[in-house]
Every structure is written in C-alpha cells, then in structure tokens.
mmCIF file of C-alpha atoms in Angstrom:
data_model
loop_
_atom_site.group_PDB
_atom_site.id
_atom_site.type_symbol
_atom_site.label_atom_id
_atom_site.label_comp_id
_atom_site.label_asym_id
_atom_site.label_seq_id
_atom_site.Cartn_x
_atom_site.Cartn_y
_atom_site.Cartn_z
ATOM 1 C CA UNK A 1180 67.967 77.558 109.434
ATOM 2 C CA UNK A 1181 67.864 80.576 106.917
ATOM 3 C CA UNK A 1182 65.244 81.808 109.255
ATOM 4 C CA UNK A 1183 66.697 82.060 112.058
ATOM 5 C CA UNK A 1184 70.081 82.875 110.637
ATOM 6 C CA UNK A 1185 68.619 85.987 109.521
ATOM 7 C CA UNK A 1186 66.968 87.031 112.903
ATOM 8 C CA UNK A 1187 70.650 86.046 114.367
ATOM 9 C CA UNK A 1188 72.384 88.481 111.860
ATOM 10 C CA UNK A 1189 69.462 91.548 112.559
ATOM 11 C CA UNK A 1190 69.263 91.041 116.246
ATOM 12 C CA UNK A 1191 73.269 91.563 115.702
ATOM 13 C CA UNK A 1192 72.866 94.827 113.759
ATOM 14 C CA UNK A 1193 70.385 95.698 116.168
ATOM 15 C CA UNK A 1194 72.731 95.163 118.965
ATOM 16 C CA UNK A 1195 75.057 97.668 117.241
ATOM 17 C CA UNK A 1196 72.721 100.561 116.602
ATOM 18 C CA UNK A 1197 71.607 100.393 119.820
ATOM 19 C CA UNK A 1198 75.038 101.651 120.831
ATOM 20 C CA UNK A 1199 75.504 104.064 118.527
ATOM 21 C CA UNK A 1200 76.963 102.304 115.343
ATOM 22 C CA UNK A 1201 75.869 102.872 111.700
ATOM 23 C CA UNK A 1202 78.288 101.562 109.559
ATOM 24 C CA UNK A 1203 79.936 97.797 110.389
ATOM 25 C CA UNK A 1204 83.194 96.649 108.542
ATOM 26 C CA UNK A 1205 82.267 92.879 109.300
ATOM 27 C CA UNK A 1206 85.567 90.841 109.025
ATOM 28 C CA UNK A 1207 83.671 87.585 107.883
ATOM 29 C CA UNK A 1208 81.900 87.477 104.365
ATOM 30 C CA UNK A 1209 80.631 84.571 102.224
ATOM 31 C CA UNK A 1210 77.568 85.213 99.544
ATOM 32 C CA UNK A 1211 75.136 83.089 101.781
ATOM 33 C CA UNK A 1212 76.064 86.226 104.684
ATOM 34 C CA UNK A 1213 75.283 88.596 101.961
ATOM 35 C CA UNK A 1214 71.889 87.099 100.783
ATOM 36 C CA UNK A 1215 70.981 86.877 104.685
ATOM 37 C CA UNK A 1216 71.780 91.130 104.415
ATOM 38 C CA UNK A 1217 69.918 92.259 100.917
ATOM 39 C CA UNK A 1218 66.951 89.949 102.569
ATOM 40 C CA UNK A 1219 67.332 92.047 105.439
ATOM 41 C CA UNK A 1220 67.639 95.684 103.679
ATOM 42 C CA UNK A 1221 64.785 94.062 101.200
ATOM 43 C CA UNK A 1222 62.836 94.207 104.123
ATOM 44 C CA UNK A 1223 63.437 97.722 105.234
ATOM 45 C CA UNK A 1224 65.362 96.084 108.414
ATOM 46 C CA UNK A 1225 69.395 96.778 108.250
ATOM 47 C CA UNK A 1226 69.842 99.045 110.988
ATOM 48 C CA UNK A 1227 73.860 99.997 110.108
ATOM 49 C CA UNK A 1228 75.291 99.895 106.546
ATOM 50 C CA UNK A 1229 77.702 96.711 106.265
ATOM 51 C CA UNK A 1230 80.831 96.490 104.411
ATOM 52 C CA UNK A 1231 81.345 92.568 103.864
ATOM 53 C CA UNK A 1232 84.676 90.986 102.583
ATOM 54 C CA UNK A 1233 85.514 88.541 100.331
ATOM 55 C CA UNK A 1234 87.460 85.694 102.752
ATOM 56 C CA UNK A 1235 90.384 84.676 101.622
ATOM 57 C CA UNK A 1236 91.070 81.627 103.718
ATOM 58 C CA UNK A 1237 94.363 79.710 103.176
ATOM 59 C CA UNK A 1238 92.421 76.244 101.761
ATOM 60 C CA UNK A 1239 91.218 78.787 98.536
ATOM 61 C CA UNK A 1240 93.240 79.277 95.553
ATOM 62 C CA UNK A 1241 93.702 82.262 93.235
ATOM 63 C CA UNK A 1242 91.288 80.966 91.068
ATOM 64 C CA UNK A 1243 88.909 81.098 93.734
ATOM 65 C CA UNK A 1244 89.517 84.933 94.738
ATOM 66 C CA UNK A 1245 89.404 86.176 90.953
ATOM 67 C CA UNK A 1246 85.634 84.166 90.466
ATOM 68 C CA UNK A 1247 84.600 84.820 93.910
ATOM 69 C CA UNK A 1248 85.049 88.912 95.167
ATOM 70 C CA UNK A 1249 84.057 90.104 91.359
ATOM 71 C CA UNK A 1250 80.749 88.061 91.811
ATOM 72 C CA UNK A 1251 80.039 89.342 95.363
ATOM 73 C CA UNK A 1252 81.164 93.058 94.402
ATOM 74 C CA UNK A 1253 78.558 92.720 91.859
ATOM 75 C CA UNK A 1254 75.759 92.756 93.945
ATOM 76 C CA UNK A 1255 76.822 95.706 95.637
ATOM 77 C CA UNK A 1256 74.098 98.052 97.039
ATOM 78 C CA UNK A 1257 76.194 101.558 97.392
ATOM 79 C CA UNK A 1258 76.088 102.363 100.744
ATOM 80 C CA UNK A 1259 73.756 100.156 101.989
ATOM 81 C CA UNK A 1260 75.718 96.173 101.751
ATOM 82 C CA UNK A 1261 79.219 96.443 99.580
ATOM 83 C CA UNK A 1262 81.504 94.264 99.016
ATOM 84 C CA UNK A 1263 84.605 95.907 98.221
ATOM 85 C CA UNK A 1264 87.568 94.467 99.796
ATOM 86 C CA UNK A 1265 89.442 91.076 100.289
ATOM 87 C CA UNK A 1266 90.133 89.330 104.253
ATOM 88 C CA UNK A 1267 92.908 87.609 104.885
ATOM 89 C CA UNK A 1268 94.390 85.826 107.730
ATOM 90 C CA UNK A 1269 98.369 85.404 107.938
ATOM 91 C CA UNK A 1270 98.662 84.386 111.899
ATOM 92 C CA UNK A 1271 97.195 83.959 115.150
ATOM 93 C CA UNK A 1272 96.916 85.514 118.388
ATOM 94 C CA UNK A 1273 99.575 86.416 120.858
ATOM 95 C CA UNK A 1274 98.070 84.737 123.761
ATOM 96 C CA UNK A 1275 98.276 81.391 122.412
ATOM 97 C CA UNK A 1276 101.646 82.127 120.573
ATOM 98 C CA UNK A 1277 100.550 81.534 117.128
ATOM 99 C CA UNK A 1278 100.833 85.197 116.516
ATOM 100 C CA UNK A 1279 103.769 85.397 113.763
ATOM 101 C CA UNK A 1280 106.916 86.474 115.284
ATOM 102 C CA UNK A 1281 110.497 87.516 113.588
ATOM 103 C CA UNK A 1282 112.595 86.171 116.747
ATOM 104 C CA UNK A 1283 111.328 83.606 119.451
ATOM 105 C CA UNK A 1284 108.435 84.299 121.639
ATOM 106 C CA UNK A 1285 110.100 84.829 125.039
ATOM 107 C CA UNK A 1286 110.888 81.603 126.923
ATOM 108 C CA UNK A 1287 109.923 79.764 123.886
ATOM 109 C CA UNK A 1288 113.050 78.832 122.731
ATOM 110 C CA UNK A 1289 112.787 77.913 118.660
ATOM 111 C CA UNK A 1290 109.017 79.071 118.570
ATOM 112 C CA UNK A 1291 108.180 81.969 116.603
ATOM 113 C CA UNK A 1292 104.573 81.357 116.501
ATOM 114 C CA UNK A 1293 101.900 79.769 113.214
ATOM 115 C CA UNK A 1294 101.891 81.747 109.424
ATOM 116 C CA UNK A 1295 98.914 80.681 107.594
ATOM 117 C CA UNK A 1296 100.501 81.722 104.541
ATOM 118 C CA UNK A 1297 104.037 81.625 103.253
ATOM 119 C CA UNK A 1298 105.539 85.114 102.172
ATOM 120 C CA UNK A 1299 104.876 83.995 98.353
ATOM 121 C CA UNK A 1300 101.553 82.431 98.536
ATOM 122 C CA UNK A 1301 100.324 86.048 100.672
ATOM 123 C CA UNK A 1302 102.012 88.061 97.605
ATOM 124 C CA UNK A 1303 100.298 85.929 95.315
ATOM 125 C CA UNK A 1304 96.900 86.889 97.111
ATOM 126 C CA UNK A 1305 97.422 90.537 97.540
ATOM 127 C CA UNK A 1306 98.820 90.544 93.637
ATOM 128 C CA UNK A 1307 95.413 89.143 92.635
ATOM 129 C CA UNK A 1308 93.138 91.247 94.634
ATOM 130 C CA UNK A 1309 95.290 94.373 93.872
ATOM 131 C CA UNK A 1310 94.863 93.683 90.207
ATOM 132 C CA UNK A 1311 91.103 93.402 90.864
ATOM 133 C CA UNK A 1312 90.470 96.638 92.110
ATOM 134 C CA UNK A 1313 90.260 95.171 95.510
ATOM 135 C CA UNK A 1314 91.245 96.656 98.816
ATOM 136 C CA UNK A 1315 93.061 93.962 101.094
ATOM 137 C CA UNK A 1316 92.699 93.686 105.028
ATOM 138 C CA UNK A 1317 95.203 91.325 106.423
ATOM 139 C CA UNK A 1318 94.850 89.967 110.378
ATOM 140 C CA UNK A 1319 98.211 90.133 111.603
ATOM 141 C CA UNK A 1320 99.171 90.393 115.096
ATOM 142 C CA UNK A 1321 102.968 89.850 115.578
ATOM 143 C CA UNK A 1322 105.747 91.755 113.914
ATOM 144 C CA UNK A 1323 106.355 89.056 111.649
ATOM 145 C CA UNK A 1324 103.215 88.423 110.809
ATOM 146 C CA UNK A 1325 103.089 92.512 110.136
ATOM 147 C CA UNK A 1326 106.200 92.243 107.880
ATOM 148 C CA UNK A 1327 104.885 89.404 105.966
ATOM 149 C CA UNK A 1328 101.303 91.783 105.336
ATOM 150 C CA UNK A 1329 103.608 94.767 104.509
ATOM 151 C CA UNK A 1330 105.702 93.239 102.088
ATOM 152 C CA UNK A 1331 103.064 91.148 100.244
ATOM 153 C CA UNK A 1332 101.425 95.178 99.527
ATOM 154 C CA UNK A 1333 104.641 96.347 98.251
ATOM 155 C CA UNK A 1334 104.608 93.556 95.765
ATOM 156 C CA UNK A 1335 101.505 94.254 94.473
ATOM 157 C CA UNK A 1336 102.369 97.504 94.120
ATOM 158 C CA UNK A 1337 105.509 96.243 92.362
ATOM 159 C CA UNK A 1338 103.043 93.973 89.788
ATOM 160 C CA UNK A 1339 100.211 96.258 89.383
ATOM 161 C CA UNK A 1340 101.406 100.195 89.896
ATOM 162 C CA UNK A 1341 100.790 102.132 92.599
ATOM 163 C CA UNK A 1342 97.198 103.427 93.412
ATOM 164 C CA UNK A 1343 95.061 104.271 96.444
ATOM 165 C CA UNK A 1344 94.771 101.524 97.651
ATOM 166 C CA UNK A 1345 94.228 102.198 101.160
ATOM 167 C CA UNK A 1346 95.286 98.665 101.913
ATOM 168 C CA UNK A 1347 94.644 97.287 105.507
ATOM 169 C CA UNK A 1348 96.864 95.847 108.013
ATOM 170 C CA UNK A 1349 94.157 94.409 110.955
ATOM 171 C CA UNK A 1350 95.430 94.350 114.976
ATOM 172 C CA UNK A 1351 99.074 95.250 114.621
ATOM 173 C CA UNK A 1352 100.243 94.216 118.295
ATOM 174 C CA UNK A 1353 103.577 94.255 117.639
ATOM 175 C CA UNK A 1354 105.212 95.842 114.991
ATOM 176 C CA UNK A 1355 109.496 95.971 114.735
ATOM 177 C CA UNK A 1356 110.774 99.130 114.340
ATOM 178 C CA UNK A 1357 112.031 99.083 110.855
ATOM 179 C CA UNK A 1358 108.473 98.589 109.644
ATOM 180 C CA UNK A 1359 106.983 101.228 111.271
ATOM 181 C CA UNK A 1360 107.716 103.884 107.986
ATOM 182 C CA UNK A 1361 106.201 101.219 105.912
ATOM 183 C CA UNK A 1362 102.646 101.990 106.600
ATOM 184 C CA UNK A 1363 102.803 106.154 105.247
ATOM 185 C CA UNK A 1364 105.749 104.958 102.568
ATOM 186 C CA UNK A 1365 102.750 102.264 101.054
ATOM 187 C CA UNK A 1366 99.679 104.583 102.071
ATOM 188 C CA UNK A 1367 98.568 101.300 104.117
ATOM 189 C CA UNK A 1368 95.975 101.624 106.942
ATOM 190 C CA UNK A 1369 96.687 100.488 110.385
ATOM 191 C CA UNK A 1370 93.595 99.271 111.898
ATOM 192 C CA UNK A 1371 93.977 98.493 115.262
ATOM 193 C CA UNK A 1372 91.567 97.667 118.543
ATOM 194 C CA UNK A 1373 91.860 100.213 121.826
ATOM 195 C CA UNK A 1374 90.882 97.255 123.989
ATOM 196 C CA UNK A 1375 93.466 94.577 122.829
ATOM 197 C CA UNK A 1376 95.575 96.930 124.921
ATOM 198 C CA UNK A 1377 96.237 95.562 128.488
ATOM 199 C CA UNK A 1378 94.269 98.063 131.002
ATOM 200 C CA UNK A 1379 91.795 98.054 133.311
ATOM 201 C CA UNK A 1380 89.134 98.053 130.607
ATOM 202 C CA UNK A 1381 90.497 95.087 129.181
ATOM 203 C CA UNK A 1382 92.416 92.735 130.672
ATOM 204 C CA UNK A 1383 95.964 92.209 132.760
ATOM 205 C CA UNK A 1384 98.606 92.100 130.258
ATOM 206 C CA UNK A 1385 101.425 90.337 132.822
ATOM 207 C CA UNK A 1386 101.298 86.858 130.621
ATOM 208 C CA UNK A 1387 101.109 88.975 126.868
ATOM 209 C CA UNK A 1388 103.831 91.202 128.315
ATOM 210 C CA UNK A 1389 106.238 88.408 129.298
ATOM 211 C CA UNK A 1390 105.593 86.622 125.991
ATOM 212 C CA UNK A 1391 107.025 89.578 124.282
ATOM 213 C CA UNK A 1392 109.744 90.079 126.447
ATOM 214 C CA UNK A 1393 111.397 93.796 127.391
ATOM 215 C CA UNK A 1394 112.788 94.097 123.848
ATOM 216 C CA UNK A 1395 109.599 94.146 122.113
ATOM 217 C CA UNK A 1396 107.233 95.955 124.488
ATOM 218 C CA UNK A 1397 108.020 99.386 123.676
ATOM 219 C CA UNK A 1398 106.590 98.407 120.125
ATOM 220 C CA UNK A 1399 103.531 96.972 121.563
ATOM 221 C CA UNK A 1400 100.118 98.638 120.447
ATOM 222 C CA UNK A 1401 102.294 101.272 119.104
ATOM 223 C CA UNK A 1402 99.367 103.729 118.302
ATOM 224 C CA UNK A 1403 101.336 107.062 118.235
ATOM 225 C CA UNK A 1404 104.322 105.748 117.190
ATOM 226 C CA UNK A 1405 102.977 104.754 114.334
ATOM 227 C CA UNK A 1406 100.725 108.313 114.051
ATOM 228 C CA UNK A 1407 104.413 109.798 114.432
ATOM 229 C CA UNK A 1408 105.206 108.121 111.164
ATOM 230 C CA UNK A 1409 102.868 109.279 109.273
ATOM 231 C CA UNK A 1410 100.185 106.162 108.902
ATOM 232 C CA UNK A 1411 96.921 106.688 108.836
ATOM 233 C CA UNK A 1412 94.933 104.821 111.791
ATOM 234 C CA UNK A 1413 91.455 103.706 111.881
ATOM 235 C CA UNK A 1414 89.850 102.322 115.449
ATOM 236 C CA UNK A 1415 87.538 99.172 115.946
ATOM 237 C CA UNK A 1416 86.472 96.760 118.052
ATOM 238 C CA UNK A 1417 87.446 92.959 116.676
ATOM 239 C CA UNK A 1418 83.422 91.905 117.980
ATOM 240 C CA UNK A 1419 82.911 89.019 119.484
ATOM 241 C CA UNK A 1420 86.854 88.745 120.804
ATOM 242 C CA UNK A 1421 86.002 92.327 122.668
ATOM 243 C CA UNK A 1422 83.803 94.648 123.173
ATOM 244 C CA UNK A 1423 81.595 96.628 120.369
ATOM 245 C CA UNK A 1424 80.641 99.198 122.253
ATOM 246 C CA UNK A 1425 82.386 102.480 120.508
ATOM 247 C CA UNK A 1426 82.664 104.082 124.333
ATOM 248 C CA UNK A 1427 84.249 101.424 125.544
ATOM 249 C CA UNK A 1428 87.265 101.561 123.353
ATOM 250 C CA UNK A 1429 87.108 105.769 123.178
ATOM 251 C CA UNK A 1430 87.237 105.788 126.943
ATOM 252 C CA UNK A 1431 90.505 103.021 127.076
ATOM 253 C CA UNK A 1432 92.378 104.992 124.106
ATOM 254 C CA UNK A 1433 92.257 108.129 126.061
ATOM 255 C CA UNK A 1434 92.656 106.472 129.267
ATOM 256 C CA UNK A 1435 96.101 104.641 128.238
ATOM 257 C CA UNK A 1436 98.966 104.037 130.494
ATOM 258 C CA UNK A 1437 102.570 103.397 129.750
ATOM 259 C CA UNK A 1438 103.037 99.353 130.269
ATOM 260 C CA UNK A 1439 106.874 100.553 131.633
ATOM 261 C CA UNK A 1440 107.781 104.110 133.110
ATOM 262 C CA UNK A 1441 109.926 104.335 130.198
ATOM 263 C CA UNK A 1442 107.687 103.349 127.288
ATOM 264 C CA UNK A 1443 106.239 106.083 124.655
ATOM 265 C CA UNK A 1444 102.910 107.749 125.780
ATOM 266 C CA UNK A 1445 100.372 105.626 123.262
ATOM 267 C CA UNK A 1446 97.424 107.326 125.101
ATOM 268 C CA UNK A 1447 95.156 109.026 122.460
ATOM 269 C CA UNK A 1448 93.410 112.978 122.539
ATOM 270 C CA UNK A 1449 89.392 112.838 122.426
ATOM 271 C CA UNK A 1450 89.994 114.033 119.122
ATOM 272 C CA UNK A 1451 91.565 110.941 117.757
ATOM 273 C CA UNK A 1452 89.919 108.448 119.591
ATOM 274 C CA UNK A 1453 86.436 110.391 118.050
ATOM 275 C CA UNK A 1454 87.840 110.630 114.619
ATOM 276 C CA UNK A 1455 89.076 106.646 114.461
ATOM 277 C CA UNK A 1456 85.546 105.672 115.001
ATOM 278 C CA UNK A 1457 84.154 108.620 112.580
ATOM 279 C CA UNK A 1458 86.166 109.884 109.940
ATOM 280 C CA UNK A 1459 88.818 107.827 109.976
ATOM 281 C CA UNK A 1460 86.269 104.829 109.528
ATOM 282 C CA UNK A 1461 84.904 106.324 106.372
ATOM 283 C CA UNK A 1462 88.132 107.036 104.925
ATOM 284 C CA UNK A 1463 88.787 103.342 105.312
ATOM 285 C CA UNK A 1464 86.255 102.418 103.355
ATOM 286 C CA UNK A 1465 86.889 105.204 100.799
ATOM 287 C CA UNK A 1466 83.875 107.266 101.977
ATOM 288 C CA UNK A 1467 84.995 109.975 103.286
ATOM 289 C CA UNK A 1468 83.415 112.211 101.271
ATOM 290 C CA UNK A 1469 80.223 111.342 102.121
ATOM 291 C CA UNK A 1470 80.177 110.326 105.854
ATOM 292 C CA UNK A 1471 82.242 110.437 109.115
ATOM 293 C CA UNK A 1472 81.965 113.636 109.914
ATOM 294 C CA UNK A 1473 78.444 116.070 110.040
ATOM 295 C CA UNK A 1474 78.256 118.115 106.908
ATOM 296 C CA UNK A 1475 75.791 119.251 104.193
ATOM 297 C CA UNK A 1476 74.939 116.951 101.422
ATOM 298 C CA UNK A 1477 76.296 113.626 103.635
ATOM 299 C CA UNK A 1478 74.853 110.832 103.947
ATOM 300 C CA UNK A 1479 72.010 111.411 107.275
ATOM 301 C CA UNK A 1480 74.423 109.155 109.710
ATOM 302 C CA UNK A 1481 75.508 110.114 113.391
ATOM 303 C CA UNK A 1482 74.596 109.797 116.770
ATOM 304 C CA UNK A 1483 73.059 111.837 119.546
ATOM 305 C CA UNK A 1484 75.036 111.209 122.628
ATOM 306 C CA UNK A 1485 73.249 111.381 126.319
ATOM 307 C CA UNK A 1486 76.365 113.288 127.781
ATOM 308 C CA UNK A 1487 78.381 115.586 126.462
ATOM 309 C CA UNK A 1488 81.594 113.848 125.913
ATOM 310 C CA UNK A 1489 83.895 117.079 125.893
ATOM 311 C CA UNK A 1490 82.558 117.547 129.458
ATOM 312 C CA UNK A 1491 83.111 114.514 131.360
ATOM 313 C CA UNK A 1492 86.391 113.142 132.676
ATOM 314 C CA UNK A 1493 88.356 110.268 130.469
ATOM 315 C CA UNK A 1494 87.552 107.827 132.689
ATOM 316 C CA UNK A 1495 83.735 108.554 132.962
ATOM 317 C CA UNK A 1496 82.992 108.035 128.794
ATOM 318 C CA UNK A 1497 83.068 104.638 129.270
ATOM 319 C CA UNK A 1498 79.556 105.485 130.607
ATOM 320 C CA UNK A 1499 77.973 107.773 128.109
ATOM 321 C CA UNK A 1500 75.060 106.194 126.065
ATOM 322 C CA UNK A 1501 73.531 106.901 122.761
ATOM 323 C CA UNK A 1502 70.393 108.426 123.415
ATOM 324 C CA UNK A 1503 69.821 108.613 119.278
ATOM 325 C CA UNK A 1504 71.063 106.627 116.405
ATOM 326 C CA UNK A 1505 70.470 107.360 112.683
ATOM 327 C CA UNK A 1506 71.097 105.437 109.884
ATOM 328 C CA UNK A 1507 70.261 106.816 106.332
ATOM 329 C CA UNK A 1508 67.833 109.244 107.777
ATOM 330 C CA UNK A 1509 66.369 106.757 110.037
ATOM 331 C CA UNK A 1510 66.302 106.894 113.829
ATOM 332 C CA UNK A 1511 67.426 102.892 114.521
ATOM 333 C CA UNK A 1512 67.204 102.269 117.909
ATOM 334 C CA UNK A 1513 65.039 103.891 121.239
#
C-alpha cells in the first residue's frame, strides 16, 4: 500500500508540474503524507515544493495539536516539504447548505447551515496554534462561518500579542459586510478560488445564487471588495473540487462578470490574477523573499509559458501551456 501510495502522491506532483506549478500548499497533512514526501525528495523525485498542514479535525483535542504540528514542523526540510501551519475546517459547502450562515439560507426557513466547531472550541484552536508559532488556515465558506474564523484570530491575538501572523481564511464565498475590514485590521489572508465563481469556466450559479438570496449576492466572491479594504489576497485552486490548472483560474479571474447589472465589478487585471498565483503565493507562506517573483539570489522557480500571456485576449489564456517548468533549478516536466 505504501508503494503505491507513493507513486499516487508523485504521479500527483507530476500532474502539477506539468502545468506549470512549483510550489503546492496541500490542504490535507498527516505524518504518514509527509513520510510518503521526504521518501519522495529522498529519492530525488518531488517535482514542486509542498507546504503540508497539521489537520486539525474537530474529533482532536488541544492536546493533540500542541504534540502533533511541533513534531511534524520538526522534520521540516526548508523549502523543499514544511510543515508550518495548522488546517482547520469550521463548515461546509454552499451547495449542500452546510456552509455556515449568520441568517437562513434562502427558502430554508430556520436553516443556517453545519459549524464543525463552536465559536469557543475554534478560539481555543487558533489560541493554541497561535501560541505555537503556527500559522492557521481555516475552510470557511459562508459569512458565518467567515465571522466565526475572524473572530477566533482576534482572540488569539487577544491571548498571545499581535505578530505576523499572516493567518488564513480558505474560500470566503460569502462574507457580510461588517467583516470585510477585518481581514487588513488582523493582517489575515483571504485565500480564495477564481473558479468557485459561477461562469462559464465553472459552472451555472442559478441554484448557489438563489440559496443566497438578493441580499447576500453582492457579497458573493467579493474579490475586490475585499482588495478595496485593504486584505491581502492569495489565488488557488481547492484540487480535486476544481480545477489545478493555474490558466484555468487566471483566465476566469480576468474574465469575470457581474452575477446582477448592479453588482461590484469583481473581475481581476492580468496583474493580479499573475501575482495571486506568484507573489502573493509566496507571501502566504512567508517566502516572499525568496520566490514569487524572478529576481537575483531567489530560489531557481518559474515557468516558461508557450504564449505570451500579455498578448492574447482574456478569454484565450485559458489555452496557454507551460512549455517549461523549473523547480529548484530543475526543469520538471517536457
């Protein structure tokens, strides 16, 4: 089983090089993962770096966290396989309405959707990891689920004193408006998915939409209103629920169209679609002084594109290959 485990992980990293990718914040860790990586890079074989949490799942106690992330931090291989930040889920998705919600899903009378973790036992988590020099990525979809994530960083910066902490809030579908300062006011991340968007890269969004309801859509993948604020976004895919490929979600952040005639304009410049799979990525991962972006003495990681991606229309990046992927020096794929 190891065996094949191991050729299931690399034909995965594989898989991602061959479109371009060099550095992978997986959303899943556990120390058997990790052996199945340093076995991997033992072997001269990891095509992208990997950052790999410590899961936090909602069966695990504190206890569990403070023995758990230290020991998988300590076999950290810098830049190579880290282990440097906590995952934590505190809801669901939006289709299925277990997305955490503040007021009713629409036509859902008295349903606001499933919390995996009660406002005190999520403080209680972030608390721990904060104190542990951890950096915390919460999956939360729905505005309440976003308030919950938001409010259990302010109390660890409450318990432990504020730091850069570059604390993560993962999806953020929904977000109510009176959270939206939150994110620059705690220096939290917003890490969010181009393609859990509804468009024509993605999927129709009638059914999400209506869930919502007209109140709420305005506030839906909210990416420049939240850039208007003053948080700091980071792009990524959410593989296997969509897409990996990087030109995929470039092509339907720059291609974005108002859900409503009067909705805010959430479509994204070349620029910052480029720079939340680049720079903004490394900065994420407090490594932005060492890759993201092409300069001397970084590490040797970037991508040779077939097309010119200045040159084409929006709609045609979608289609643009990587003729040339390097990884720490290495061409890894073609």
């Amino acid at each position: 089983d190891r065996v094949t485990d191991r050729a299931t992980i690399k034909r995965g990293l594989d898989y991602c090089a061959s479109l371009g990718i060099t550095s992978i914040h997986n959303m899943d860790g556990n120390t058997y993962q990790l052996g199945l990586l340093e076995e991997l890079d033992d072997a001269g074989a990891l095509a992208c770096r990997v950052q790999l949490p410590y899961h936090q799942k909602n069966d695990k106690t504190i206890a569990d966290l403070v023995e758990g992330a230290p020991a998988m931090r300590a076999r950290n291989r810098p830049d190579r396989i880290t282990t440097n930040f906590a995952k934590v889920f505190v809801d669901g998705v939006l289709d299925s309405t277990t997305a955490l919600m503040l007021d009713d899903y629409a036509g859902k009378p008295g349903w606001k959707g499933d919390a995996l973790f009660t406002q005190e036992a999520l403080s209680e988590v972030a608390i721990a990891a904060d104190r542990l020099g951890f950096q915390i990525a919460i999956h939360s979809i729905g505005d309440g689920g976003v308030r919950r994530s938001l409010n259990a960083f302010e109390a660890a910066r409450r318990a432990n004193g504020a730091r850069d902490s570059r604390h993560r809030v993962e999806h953020i579908e929904v977000i109510d408006p009176a959270d939206i300062p939150r994110f620059r006011e705690l220096g939290v991340i917003a890490s969010m998915q181009p393609l859990h968007a509804p468009g024509p890269l993605s999927y129709d969004g009638t059914s999400l939409m209506g869930l919502l309801g007209e109140a709420r859509q305005p506030y839906a993948f909210a990416w420049n209103t939240l850039r208007a604020a003053g948080a700091r976004l980071c792009f990524a895919s959410d593989w296997p629920v969509s897409p990996v490929d990087p030109m995929r979600s470039i092509c339907a952040a720059v291609t974005r169209e108002r859900f409503a005639p009067n909705h805010p304009d959430q479509a994204q410049t070349l620029t910052q679609a480029l720079e939340g799979y680049t720079v903004d990525g490394a900065y994420a991962e407090f490594a932005e002084d060492r890759k993201g972006c092409l300069k001397a003495g970084y590490l040797a990681a970037l991508v040779l594109l077939d097309t010119d991606i200045a040159a084409v229309a929006p709609a045609e990046i979608v289609s643009i290959k990587a003729a040339m992927p390097i990884c720490d020096g290495r061409i890894t794929h073609g």
